[in-house]
């Protein structure tokens, strides 16, 4: 009725014109060197320790004919299957993660325990050289083993894995992070790295392990397990997988710290980008299972069947069943603790970020460098751990302690080390010990006179730098425990300085110090608060911990972002924030959409599709209908690359460019099932390169209508970028179609992807905004700007 | 270029045609009788105890020219002001809510305390008749006072207020819920209702109070306080108000239970419909302030300056500093406790819902009935409380207790009541006591022999029914404490039945019983878990509480919805769920959009606008441009009723229907400031009825372009309703424009509002779906269907 005048010819000329414009959109494939400066806009990122191509995840309900039929046809049986499977999967995740967490602890405690027992026995016989040799060689072997399996078998298992999982939950799919290989290496590597006395944690790797287990369980069982295939088919999409991975990461923290509520809150506050209250319930169920499994096994171990695991294997510093009292006088030192902790935390993050960048430059050269660095750091750490305690003066044993002094064996407050009988070495009690035991010593009450100022200070400095150096090695390595131990020694030192002026004992200061450094580095609030409460088991500390966390986070936020954000940025993950930057208000959607836009027609030639798929790496293509199929050119919908590849593989071609007509949907549903278009696990999809077509087939046609998402989300080109971001982020989109304000042009202007909301992309297109942006940053850090960015002319340009 | 052929005439004929179709959309004003059956689709709901018209809130960024200029022009100073004010407001909310919470407790403890002391003293002198008279008359006066101020001054203050606040945070604006009047009545009424020995709680009213304080603080200070006006102008929109109200409700729970972390989680899990992690941080800060304020005042009270407040005024049952051990043997009774608790909880909700509906029918008649009912229930409760203890046998005082027995005065485990010296009445210890003291007695350890089976059972039955009867009275009344006390007596009874076969003492069973009934009634998980932990201060109970909550919630979910959902439904709040119902997959957006659609042109006659505003109650109107203003009819955007009224009030009219041209935007920004269009507090907006225009003015024109939101969110008419709901709910919309799939018709098909996603509306339009829907429900409750809905033919039709 309207615009009959327009012809197919004039329409395609419009498309050609827009196609000749510059630049790439729709998830382009430009491989840009990544490490300096960090690049948000490319499709590659450092995953673990390797550079890999990454993709976005599809959370949108892809409403094509086939899907609609499948979706609508789900009866009560299917809904029952789906619900049951969801809970069953959560139960399995909890069970397996709980088991893995327990075995992890058991292995670490036994391996590290035997090492310390053997070494200590040698030192009791004054064979110090031999002791050092055994200590350092066993550390070296463990560290080398961890780094070699990581480097050669699963580079994606390097590091804590939290940034990767966080990016995944934001919609960034990196290959291999959830593969079986990565899982095995992560578990084994984490055990040997932690046992090797490197200052690395096990919480981060546990989170990655949990997420990995969850993803593998929900993947549809792979084709090998025919049994579960049918029931798991509802989980073959990114939405359900995302929910499972969230539960898995909650289970990871729950298993690492024996903190079920803290785990749920950690997943909620730090990991998840999308959250619903049903998910809260489901992750709570998962962590409850973890807690029960752990509890059952710990009960088993009380009977002494777990070797050196003993009673304190899991971090659980249940040291304060007494009533704590404090008054207004205690507030100033606690506030100071928070402020300095915030500064130290952000400094820690800053240095860690820099060191990681240097490491990455080294790693670029060859795999040998990765192993070499692990080797060097292990030797260095062994020297520090064994050498530093000699600096400390031997202390006479206190007479009124309930514990044996000096401790013979591995666990205890008073290490003998090189000291004569009746004396102990306080620095060795901290440094020549497993991390868990060191934290327990720092947190312990009634030990106000145990440590000297110098010992705690030396320990703090050692931990601060050694944790920064150790994190970047190519092995599974977490940050939580190193930060807790560093913070605890800092807090204990402050407590000793405040001395008897405070009602709080030094152990409580150590807890608050750990909180302040965690707050300054990880920038979480509620979840850290609950994790610390669950670790120390005393709720009366709550108000003080809240104050410390709030102060340290506020202070640290003035300097830089959280450590995970910094790492994600350095790794190049295009993380989509919830809030819009102020400059996004200045821009409309049309200002950032760039061409060329690849379009398909409702009925398209096979050859064209193959050509476009081979020459671009776009993942979504608008489908338009033109006269004579419709009265005027209209946007029919959007089709995904993966679906096109499936169509080509099945060779569902037409010989003439005619509509399949009323039977179209029926045809499609006979030839295809919803399973054909289900999303595979990452990296398992078919590739266009593998499809071979004859010349004849290339000349045939495909009716794309039944396979096209006919109701994509759209925005008008005049919408501000900030407002479009709200839609894109809240709904969790991969492609957002931009339609023109005025009709009479092509029915689609472009496609917005994650990439188009990244600061680097926008500021490259609109360099004038850069100056305004720096103004805003300068405002945030008035005096620190020079320190961080210098006066480079390029910024002012 | 395209479709020059269409004329203005043909376009308006399209509009006229569509306008002649049936039914109302865009927030219609059909006042439907509300109480039976509950009506989701109308614009009226029971707010507190009165029926009021309600509206939706505007969370969408309303991108008109004026707003864009204001938004873009915000420099660093404005951003600084905004950020500072946000934190300052949170601080103030925490401070004031903490103060109110403390005063509330202080008042309740003193009023109720004096009452019990006077009565007990009379009973010591055996003047039982006089004691009953004093007791019942003082209760009656307090209850009447509470119900009269509520009924006559602020009906919106009746009930707990949690459903109203929850609906507000979902986007439903009910008038008066956040007014100063409501606030004052809520606080005063809650104090006297709780003091009057009615079984009502203070947590719900505290949540409403917190939300109310937050909303009042953020409202821009009203015109009286010129000082704060300018700095608060950024908060004159529904988005920022929503954040403040969320923080306020978190502060409410934190103040009621002295549970800061629990408060944050309660707001997150139960109250908030939209959540960001910055909001988590801000509400955490708010509750930290509450915790510190409370802590400071409690410290003050330790010195005995607070009258009868004593040391235990705030609910804080810090009774388990011992180590708890339990083994596998304890699991079966705990599971049974959870299952039965779930059933009892859902039964409680079911009965409460029915009783509320009966009450509402009574209340419809006149205000006198409201007062009358409060009078009756108060008398009845007084008789129960004073009469039932006479049924219990006097017990001889135990010899090995550390407490005085019998207790003289008000607080203590062993009430003397009518018993001779050296004896106590165990039922009176529970029933003739404040709620807090009763809970403390039930939770207490080392009192396994204190209570008889019959006493605890009588107490449980009394609480169960009395809490149902008391909640519906027209006075501020919470549900948390009644459910806790009922659950605790149930749990204690189970503990007594299990007896010495369990490692857990009866007090712990009472805690678990409270958890199970809370889980069965409120259906929260993590937040209840943390609240109970913070109340009882023992983390070792955690795994058991988690299990009990999960079991009871799962069992209860099989029967009905959470109590707050039932109440919201009964009150008629159109609450928008996150998940789509299965039948929404069967429908496309076009199937539910109904006419007539009221459109405006870009340049519209004043008379037309006035006519449309007077004859409809729609809140959003699409604005279209037609030739000659544009080449073809296009959708320019959407304009709000409130903005139109402002335009009419300012009389910014044109004498000819011409574009203001390039200077249009400038003109608008000279005549209007962003403040003119800022959203007022609910009910404060101008009304079309108040605007008087001359005949001449009615013939003039307004250029709507600068005031129209030119980039509304749109969906295509073929999108499934389930998918449109995701956009509507996640982004938080009030109006969602539906555009046609094919061009050549009107550029807009209709507007979706909250109303269109409500089950009642959809099922009225598509009665065939009803049968399928019942099928689904029947699947959920296979055997219970008959009980709940009977075999009515109308359902099957």
PDB file of N, CA and C in Angstrom, chain A residues 2-3 60-61 63 71-72 265 268-269 280-281 284 292 525-526 533-534 537 539 542 547 550 553 585 632 636 709-711 713 719-720 723 726-727 741 743-744, chain B residues 1-3 60-61 63 71-72 265 268-269 280-281 284 292 525-526 533-534 537 539 542 547 550 553 585 632 636 709-711 713 719-720 723 726-727 741 743-744:
ATOM      1  N   UNK A   2       1.854   1.268   0.809  1.00  0.00           N
ATOM      2  CA  UNK A   2       2.799   2.390   0.839  1.00  0.00           C
ATOM      3  C   UNK A   2       4.031   2.005   0.032  1.00  0.00           C
ATOM      4  N   UNK A   3       4.634   3.000  -0.604  1.00  0.00           N
ATOM      5  CA  UNK A   3       5.940   2.852  -1.261  1.00  0.00           C
ATOM      6  C   UNK A   3       6.003   1.691  -2.236  1.00  0.00           C
ATOM      7  N   UNK A  60      19.820 -14.468  23.911  1.00  0.00           N
ATOM      8  CA  UNK A  60      18.516 -14.075  23.397  1.00  0.00           C
ATOM      9  C   UNK A  60      17.692 -15.298  23.014  1.00  0.00           C
ATOM     10  N   UNK A  61      16.390 -15.217  23.258  1.00  0.00           N
ATOM     11  CA  UNK A  61      15.498 -16.279  22.789  1.00  0.00           C
ATOM     12  C   UNK A  61      15.377 -16.130  21.292  1.00  0.00           C
ATOM     13  N   UNK A  63      13.785 -16.645  18.262  1.00  0.00           N
ATOM     14  CA  UNK A  63      12.439 -17.057  17.853  1.00  0.00           C
ATOM     15  C   UNK A  63      12.324 -17.328  16.366  1.00  0.00           C
ATOM     16  N   UNK A  71       9.376 -24.932  21.404  1.00  0.00           N
ATOM     17  CA  UNK A  71       9.119 -24.257  22.676  1.00  0.00           C
ATOM     18  C   UNK A  71       7.660 -24.431  23.087  1.00  0.00           C
ATOM     19  N   UNK A  72       6.769 -24.254  22.085  1.00  0.00           N
ATOM     20  CA  UNK A  72       5.346 -24.330  22.383  1.00  0.00           C
ATOM     21  C   UNK A  72       4.904 -25.744  22.676  1.00  0.00           C
ATOM     22  N   UNK A 265      26.930 -15.548  48.002  1.00  0.00           N
ATOM     23  CA  UNK A 265      27.043 -14.098  47.867  1.00  0.00           C
ATOM     24  C   UNK A 265      28.202 -13.709  46.974  1.00  0.00           C
ATOM     25  N   UNK A 268      27.031 -14.039  43.561  1.00  0.00           N
ATOM     26  CA  UNK A 268      26.076 -12.970  43.278  1.00  0.00           C
ATOM     27  C   UNK A 268      26.767 -11.629  43.076  1.00  0.00           C
ATOM     28  N   UNK A 269      27.685 -11.307  43.977  1.00  0.00           N
ATOM     29  CA  UNK A 269      28.255  -9.962  43.954  1.00  0.00           C
ATOM     30  C   UNK A 269      29.375  -9.824  42.934  1.00  0.00           C
ATOM     31  N   UNK A 280      19.251 -17.543  43.029  1.00  0.00           N
ATOM     32  CA  UNK A 280      19.729 -17.432  44.399  1.00  0.00           C
ATOM     33  C   UNK A 280      19.391 -18.703  45.151  1.00  0.00           C
ATOM     34  N   UNK A 281      18.188 -19.158  44.975  1.00  0.00           N
ATOM     35  CA  UNK A 281      17.739 -20.343  45.665  1.00  0.00           C
ATOM     36  C   UNK A 281      18.526 -21.566  45.215  1.00  0.00           C
ATOM     37  N   UNK A 284      22.012 -21.545  46.424  1.00  0.00           N
ATOM     38  CA  UNK A 284      21.984 -21.829  47.858  1.00  0.00           C
ATOM     39  C   UNK A 284      21.876 -23.330  48.093  1.00  0.00           C
ATOM     40  N   UNK A 292      27.327 -29.910  53.312  1.00  0.00           N
ATOM     41  CA  UNK A 292      27.017 -31.193  53.955  1.00  0.00           C
ATOM     42  C   UNK A 292      28.078 -32.235  53.596  1.00  0.00           C
ATOM     43  N   UNK A 525      31.855  -6.415  49.126  1.00  0.00           N
ATOM     44  CA  UNK A 525      31.436  -5.952  50.450  1.00  0.00           C
ATOM     45  C   UNK A 525      30.717  -7.069  51.204  1.00  0.00           C
ATOM     46  N   UNK A 526      29.492  -7.312  50.837  1.00  0.00           N
ATOM     47  CA  UNK A 526      28.675  -8.266  51.594  1.00  0.00           C
ATOM     48  C   UNK A 526      29.296  -9.652  51.559  1.00  0.00           C
ATOM     49  N   UNK A 533      33.199 -13.833  58.211  1.00  0.00           N
ATOM     50  CA  UNK A 533      32.444 -14.297  59.382  1.00  0.00           C
ATOM     51  C   UNK A 533      32.396 -15.817  59.427  1.00  0.00           C
ATOM     52  N   UNK A 534      32.188 -16.425  58.261  1.00  0.00           N
ATOM     53  CA  UNK A 534      32.108 -17.880  58.237  1.00  0.00           C
ATOM     54  C   UNK A 534      33.466 -18.510  58.518  1.00  0.00           C
ATOM     55  N   UNK A 537      33.978 -17.519  62.409  1.00  0.00           N
ATOM     56  CA  UNK A 537      32.900 -18.008  63.266  1.00  0.00           C
ATOM     57  C   UNK A 537      32.618 -17.119  64.469  1.00  0.00           C
ATOM     58  N   UNK A 539      30.116 -13.761  65.083  1.00  0.00           N
ATOM     59  CA  UNK A 539      29.265 -12.711  64.521  1.00  0.00           C
ATOM     60  C   UNK A 539      29.417 -11.389  65.249  1.00  0.00           C
ATOM     61  N   UNK A 542      31.004  -8.493  63.490  1.00  0.00           N
ATOM     62  CA  UNK A 542      30.350  -7.983  62.287  1.00  0.00           C
ATOM     63  C   UNK A 542      30.446  -6.466  62.083  1.00  0.00           C
ATOM     64  N   UNK A 547      32.665  -1.952  58.858  1.00  0.00           N
ATOM     65  CA  UNK A 547      33.299  -0.636  58.773  1.00  0.00           C
ATOM     66  C   UNK A 547      34.613  -0.734  58.010  1.00  0.00           C
ATOM     67  N   UNK A 550      34.025  -1.247  54.259  1.00  0.00           N
ATOM     68  CA  UNK A 550      33.510  -0.057  53.595  1.00  0.00           C
ATOM     69  C   UNK A 550      34.606   0.982  53.421  1.00  0.00           C
ATOM     70  N   UNK A 553      37.360  -0.283  50.859  1.00  0.00           N
ATOM     71  CA  UNK A 553      36.872  -0.279  49.472  1.00  0.00           C
ATOM     72  C   UNK A 553      36.748   1.142  48.942  1.00  0.00           C
ATOM     73  N   UNK A 585      26.268   9.272  26.804  1.00  0.00           N
ATOM     74  CA  UNK A 585      25.071  10.111  26.697  1.00  0.00           C
ATOM     75  C   UNK A 585      25.162  11.073  25.522  1.00  0.00           C
ATOM     76  N   UNK A 632       7.294  -3.554   0.309  1.00  0.00           N
ATOM     77  CA  UNK A 632       8.462  -2.671   0.363  1.00  0.00           C
ATOM     78  C   UNK A 632       9.553  -3.436   1.098  1.00  0.00           C
ATOM     79  N   UNK A 636      13.133  -8.740   7.937  1.00  0.00           N
ATOM     80  CA  UNK A 636      12.422  -9.936   8.369  1.00  0.00           C
ATOM     81  C   UNK A 636      12.951 -10.443   9.717  1.00  0.00           C
ATOM     82  N   UNK A 709      15.335 -15.625  13.118  1.00  0.00           N
ATOM     83  CA  UNK A 709      14.707 -15.054  14.304  1.00  0.00           C
ATOM     84  C   UNK A 709      13.878 -13.866  13.839  1.00  0.00           C
ATOM     85  N   UNK A 710      12.557 -14.048  13.785  1.00  0.00           N
ATOM     86  CA  UNK A 710      11.711 -13.046  13.151  1.00  0.00           C
ATOM     87  C   UNK A 710      11.356 -11.896  14.095  1.00  0.00           C
ATOM     88  N   UNK A 711      11.752 -11.975  15.346  1.00  0.00           N
ATOM     89  CA  UNK A 711      11.462 -10.866  16.255  1.00  0.00           C
ATOM     90  C   UNK A 711      12.686 -10.493  17.074  1.00  0.00           C
ATOM     91  N   UNK A 713      15.342  -7.940  18.899  1.00  0.00           N
ATOM     92  CA  UNK A 713      15.227  -6.650  19.566  1.00  0.00           C
ATOM     93  C   UNK A 713      15.843  -5.580  18.675  1.00  0.00           C
ATOM     94  N   UNK A 719      18.530   6.732  19.224  1.00  0.00           N
ATOM     95  CA  UNK A 719      18.607   6.477  20.664  1.00  0.00           C
ATOM     96  C   UNK A 719      20.033   6.734  21.155  1.00  0.00           C
ATOM     97  N   UNK A 720      20.140   7.263  22.365  1.00  0.00           N
ATOM     98  CA  UNK A 720      21.481   7.489  22.889  1.00  0.00           C
ATOM     99  C   UNK A 720      22.139   6.160  23.204  1.00  0.00           C
ATOM    100  N   UNK A 723      21.306   4.658  26.560  1.00  0.00           N
ATOM    101  CA  UNK A 723      20.014   3.993  26.690  1.00  0.00           C
ATOM    102  C   UNK A 723      20.025   2.637  25.992  1.00  0.00           C
ATOM    103  N   UNK A 726      21.544  -0.012  28.149  1.00  0.00           N
ATOM    104  CA  UNK A 726      20.658  -0.590  29.171  1.00  0.00           C
ATOM    105  C   UNK A 726      19.941  -1.807  28.609  1.00  0.00           C
ATOM    106  N   UNK A 727      19.383  -1.658  27.404  1.00  0.00           N
ATOM    107  CA  UNK A 727      18.707  -2.786  26.768  1.00  0.00           C
ATOM    108  C   UNK A 727      19.679  -3.918  26.513  1.00  0.00           C
ATOM    109  N   UNK A 741      15.351   5.920  11.660  1.00  0.00           N
ATOM    110  CA  UNK A 741      14.267   6.758  12.169  1.00  0.00           C
ATOM    111  C   UNK A 741      13.210   6.981  11.094  1.00  0.00           C
ATOM    112  N   UNK A 743      11.506   5.995   7.468  1.00  0.00           N
ATOM    113  CA  UNK A 743      11.405   4.883   6.528  1.00  0.00           C
ATOM    114  C   UNK A 743      11.979   5.365   5.206  1.00  0.00           C
ATOM    115  N   UNK A 744      11.955   4.531   4.207  1.00  0.00           N
ATOM    116  CA  UNK A 744      12.432   4.969   2.901  1.00  0.00           C
ATOM    117  C   UNK A 744      13.910   4.756   2.712  1.00  0.00           C
TER     118      UNK A 744
ATOM    119  N   UNK B   1      11.148  10.295  -0.520  1.00  0.00           N
ATOM    120  CA  UNK B   1      11.644   9.359  -1.514  1.00  0.00           C
ATOM    121  C   UNK B   1      10.690   8.170  -1.642  1.00  0.00           C
ATOM    122  N   UNK B   2      10.339   7.621  -0.556  1.00  0.00           N
ATOM    123  CA  UNK B   2       9.400   6.505  -0.596  1.00  0.00           C
ATOM    124  C   UNK B   2       8.018   7.016  -0.215  1.00  0.00           C
ATOM    125  N   UNK B   3       6.992   6.406  -0.753  1.00  0.00           N
ATOM    126  CA  UNK B   3       5.600   6.583  -0.345  1.00  0.00           C
ATOM    127  C   UNK B   3       5.179   8.038  -0.242  1.00  0.00           C
ATOM    128  N   UNK B  60      12.105   4.333  32.649  1.00  0.00           N
ATOM    129  CA  UNK B  60      12.781   4.494  31.368  1.00  0.00           C
ATOM    130  C   UNK B  60      13.446   5.866  31.300  1.00  0.00           C
ATOM    131  N   UNK B  61      14.600   5.909  30.679  1.00  0.00           N
ATOM    132  CA  UNK B  61      15.241   7.207  30.432  1.00  0.00           C
ATOM    133  C   UNK B  61      14.447   7.894  29.345  1.00  0.00           C
ATOM    134  N   UNK B  63      14.096  10.184  26.777  1.00  0.00           N
ATOM    135  CA  UNK B  63      15.019  10.979  25.976  1.00  0.00           C
ATOM    136  C   UNK B  63      14.305  12.009  25.115  1.00  0.00           C
ATOM    137  N   UNK B  71      20.950  16.239  30.589  1.00  0.00           N
ATOM    138  CA  UNK B  71      21.757  15.066  30.891  1.00  0.00           C
ATOM    139  C   UNK B  71      23.184  15.270  30.405  1.00  0.00           C
ATOM    140  N   UNK B  72      23.283  15.804  29.178  1.00  0.00           N
ATOM    141  CA  UNK B  72      24.603  15.967  28.589  1.00  0.00           C
ATOM    142  C   UNK B  72      25.385  17.072  29.264  1.00  0.00           C
ATOM    143  N   UNK B 265      20.340  -8.703  52.491  1.00  0.00           N
ATOM    144  CA  UNK B 265      19.916  -9.863  51.712  1.00  0.00           C
ATOM    145  C   UNK B 265      18.403  -9.932  51.600  1.00  0.00           C
ATOM    146  N   UNK B 268      17.454  -7.644  48.953  1.00  0.00           N
ATOM    147  CA  UNK B 268      17.861  -8.208  47.671  1.00  0.00           C
ATOM    148  C   UNK B 268      16.953  -9.335  47.227  1.00  0.00           C
ATOM    149  N   UNK B 269      16.664 -10.267  48.159  1.00  0.00           N
ATOM    150  CA  UNK B 269      15.960 -11.478  47.760  1.00  0.00           C
ATOM    151  C   UNK B 269      14.445 -11.257  47.690  1.00  0.00           C
ATOM    152  N   UNK B 280      24.005  -3.034  46.007  1.00  0.00           N
ATOM    153  CA  UNK B 280      24.390  -3.940  47.094  1.00  0.00           C
ATOM    154  C   UNK B 280      25.314  -3.205  48.046  1.00  0.00           C
ATOM    155  N   UNK B 281      26.278  -2.528  47.458  1.00  0.00           N
ATOM    156  CA  UNK B 281      27.259  -1.822  48.267  1.00  0.00           C
ATOM    157  C   UNK B 281      26.585  -0.712  49.065  1.00  0.00           C
ATOM    158  N   UNK B 284      24.474  -1.997  51.824  1.00  0.00           N
ATOM    159  CA  UNK B 284      25.372  -2.506  52.865  1.00  0.00           C
ATOM    160  C   UNK B 284      25.864  -1.354  53.740  1.00  0.00           C
ATOM    161  N   UNK B 292      25.689   0.399  63.589  1.00  0.00           N
ATOM    162  CA  UNK B 292      26.529   1.180  64.490  1.00  0.00           C
ATOM    163  C   UNK B 292      25.671   2.041  65.414  1.00  0.00           C
ATOM    164  N   UNK B 525      15.372 -17.791  51.230  1.00  0.00           N
ATOM    165  CA  UNK B 525      16.374 -18.793  51.591  1.00  0.00           C
ATOM    166  C   UNK B 525      17.576 -18.134  52.248  1.00  0.00           C
ATOM    167  N   UNK B 526      18.402 -17.505  51.425  1.00  0.00           N
ATOM    168  CA  UNK B 526      19.655 -16.978  51.942  1.00  0.00           C
ATOM    169  C   UNK B 526      19.396 -15.914  53.001  1.00  0.00           C
ATOM    170  N   UNK B 533      20.817 -16.603  61.636  1.00  0.00           N
ATOM    171  CA  UNK B 533      22.169 -16.693  62.192  1.00  0.00           C
ATOM    172  C   UNK B 533      22.504 -15.442  62.985  1.00  0.00           C
ATOM    173  N   UNK B 534      22.121 -14.294  62.455  1.00  0.00           N
ATOM    174  CA  UNK B 534      22.441 -13.047  63.153  1.00  0.00           C
ATOM    175  C   UNK B 534      21.628 -12.921  64.432  1.00  0.00           C
ATOM    176  N   UNK B 537      23.250 -15.862  66.655  1.00  0.00           N
ATOM    177  CA  UNK B 537      24.685 -15.707  66.845  1.00  0.00           C
ATOM    178  C   UNK B 537      25.427 -17.017  66.984  1.00  0.00           C
ATOM    179  N   UNK B 539      27.203 -19.693  64.218  1.00  0.00           N
ATOM    180  CA  UNK B 539      27.363 -20.117  62.836  1.00  0.00           C
ATOM    181  C   UNK B 539      27.392 -21.627  62.687  1.00  0.00           C
ATOM    182  N   UNK B 542      24.603 -23.421  60.948  1.00  0.00           N
ATOM    183  CA  UNK B 542      24.365 -23.095  59.539  1.00  0.00           C
ATOM    184  C   UNK B 542      23.896 -24.271  58.684  1.00  0.00           C
ATOM    185  N   UNK B 547      19.451 -26.738  55.540  1.00  0.00           N
ATOM    186  CA  UNK B 547      18.657 -27.908  55.162  1.00  0.00           C
ATOM    187  C   UNK B 547      17.183 -27.671  55.477  1.00  0.00           C
ATOM    188  N   UNK B 550      15.617 -25.169  53.029  1.00  0.00           N
ATOM    189  CA  UNK B 550      15.425 -25.716  51.685  1.00  0.00           C
ATOM    190  C   UNK B 550      14.255 -26.687  51.665  1.00  0.00           C
ATOM    191  N   UNK B 553      10.818 -24.787  52.268  1.00  0.00           N
ATOM    192  CA  UNK B 553      10.427 -23.986  51.105  1.00  0.00           C
ATOM    193  C   UNK B 553       9.969 -24.874  49.953  1.00  0.00           C
ATOM    194  N   UNK B 585       4.199 -18.130  25.702  1.00  0.00           N
ATOM    195  CA  UNK B 585       4.951 -18.531  24.513  1.00  0.00           C
ATOM    196  C   UNK B 585       4.023 -18.728  23.325  1.00  0.00           C
ATOM    197  N   UNK B 632       6.662  10.008   4.912  1.00  0.00           N
ATOM    198  CA  UNK B 632       5.591   9.034   5.135  1.00  0.00           C
ATOM    199  C   UNK B 632       5.269   9.076   6.627  1.00  0.00           C
ATOM    200  N   UNK B 636       7.276   9.182  15.742  1.00  0.00           N
ATOM    201  CA  UNK B 636       8.305  10.082  16.253  1.00  0.00           C
ATOM    202  C   UNK B 636       8.730   9.691  17.665  1.00  0.00           C
ATOM    203  N   UNK B 709       9.727  11.765  23.899  1.00  0.00           N
ATOM    204  CA  UNK B 709      10.803  10.792  23.982  1.00  0.00           C
ATOM    205  C   UNK B 709      10.975  10.195  22.604  1.00  0.00           C
ATOM    206  N   UNK B 710      12.038  10.621  21.910  1.00  0.00           N
ATOM    207  CA  UNK B 710      12.165  10.265  20.497  1.00  0.00           C
ATOM    208  C   UNK B 710      12.767   8.889  20.295  1.00  0.00           C
ATOM    209  N   UNK B 711      13.176   8.241  21.355  1.00  0.00           N
ATOM    210  CA  UNK B 711      13.735   6.890  21.171  1.00  0.00           C
ATOM    211  C   UNK B 711      13.160   5.930  22.194  1.00  0.00           C
ATOM    212  N   UNK B 713      11.595   2.351  23.539  1.00  0.00           N
ATOM    213  CA  UNK B 713      11.846   0.948  23.201  1.00  0.00           C
ATOM    214  C   UNK B 713      10.646   0.412  22.431  1.00  0.00           C
ATOM    215  N   UNK B 719       6.549 -10.598  17.838  1.00  0.00           N
ATOM    216  CA  UNK B 719       7.363 -11.150  18.922  1.00  0.00           C
ATOM    217  C   UNK B 719       6.449 -11.891  19.908  1.00  0.00           C
ATOM    218  N   UNK B 720       6.958 -12.991  20.460  1.00  0.00           N
ATOM    219  CA  UNK B 720       6.137 -13.708  21.438  1.00  0.00           C
ATOM    220  C   UNK B 720       6.038 -12.876  22.706  1.00  0.00           C
ATOM    221  N   UNK B 723       8.876 -13.240  25.149  1.00  0.00           N
ATOM    222  CA  UNK B 723      10.113 -12.526  24.842  1.00  0.00           C
ATOM    223  C   UNK B 723       9.957 -11.031  25.116  1.00  0.00           C
ATOM    224  N   UNK B 726      10.468 -10.243  28.734  1.00  0.00           N
ATOM    225  CA  UNK B 726      11.867 -10.139  29.173  1.00  0.00           C
ATOM    226  C   UNK B 726      12.331  -8.689  29.060  1.00  0.00           C
ATOM    227  N   UNK B 727      12.080  -8.088  27.885  1.00  0.00           N
ATOM    228  CA  UNK B 727      12.468  -6.690  27.691  1.00  0.00           C
ATOM    229  C   UNK B 727      11.739  -5.794  28.688  1.00  0.00           C
ATOM    230  N   UNK B 741       4.933  -5.369  11.682  1.00  0.00           N
ATOM    231  CA  UNK B 741       5.951  -6.134  10.952  1.00  0.00           C
ATOM    232  C   UNK B 741       6.128  -5.559   9.552  1.00  0.00           C
ATOM    233  N   UNK B 743       5.580  -2.495   6.794  1.00  0.00           N
ATOM    234  CA  UNK B 743       5.313  -1.066   6.733  1.00  0.00           C
ATOM    235  C   UNK B 743       4.010  -0.862   5.968  1.00  0.00           C
ATOM    236  N   UNK B 744       3.612   0.360   5.767  1.00  0.00           N
ATOM    237  CA  UNK B 744       2.411   0.571   4.971  1.00  0.00           C
ATOM    238  C   UNK B 744       1.141   0.586   5.787  1.00  0.00           C
TER     239      UNK B 744
END
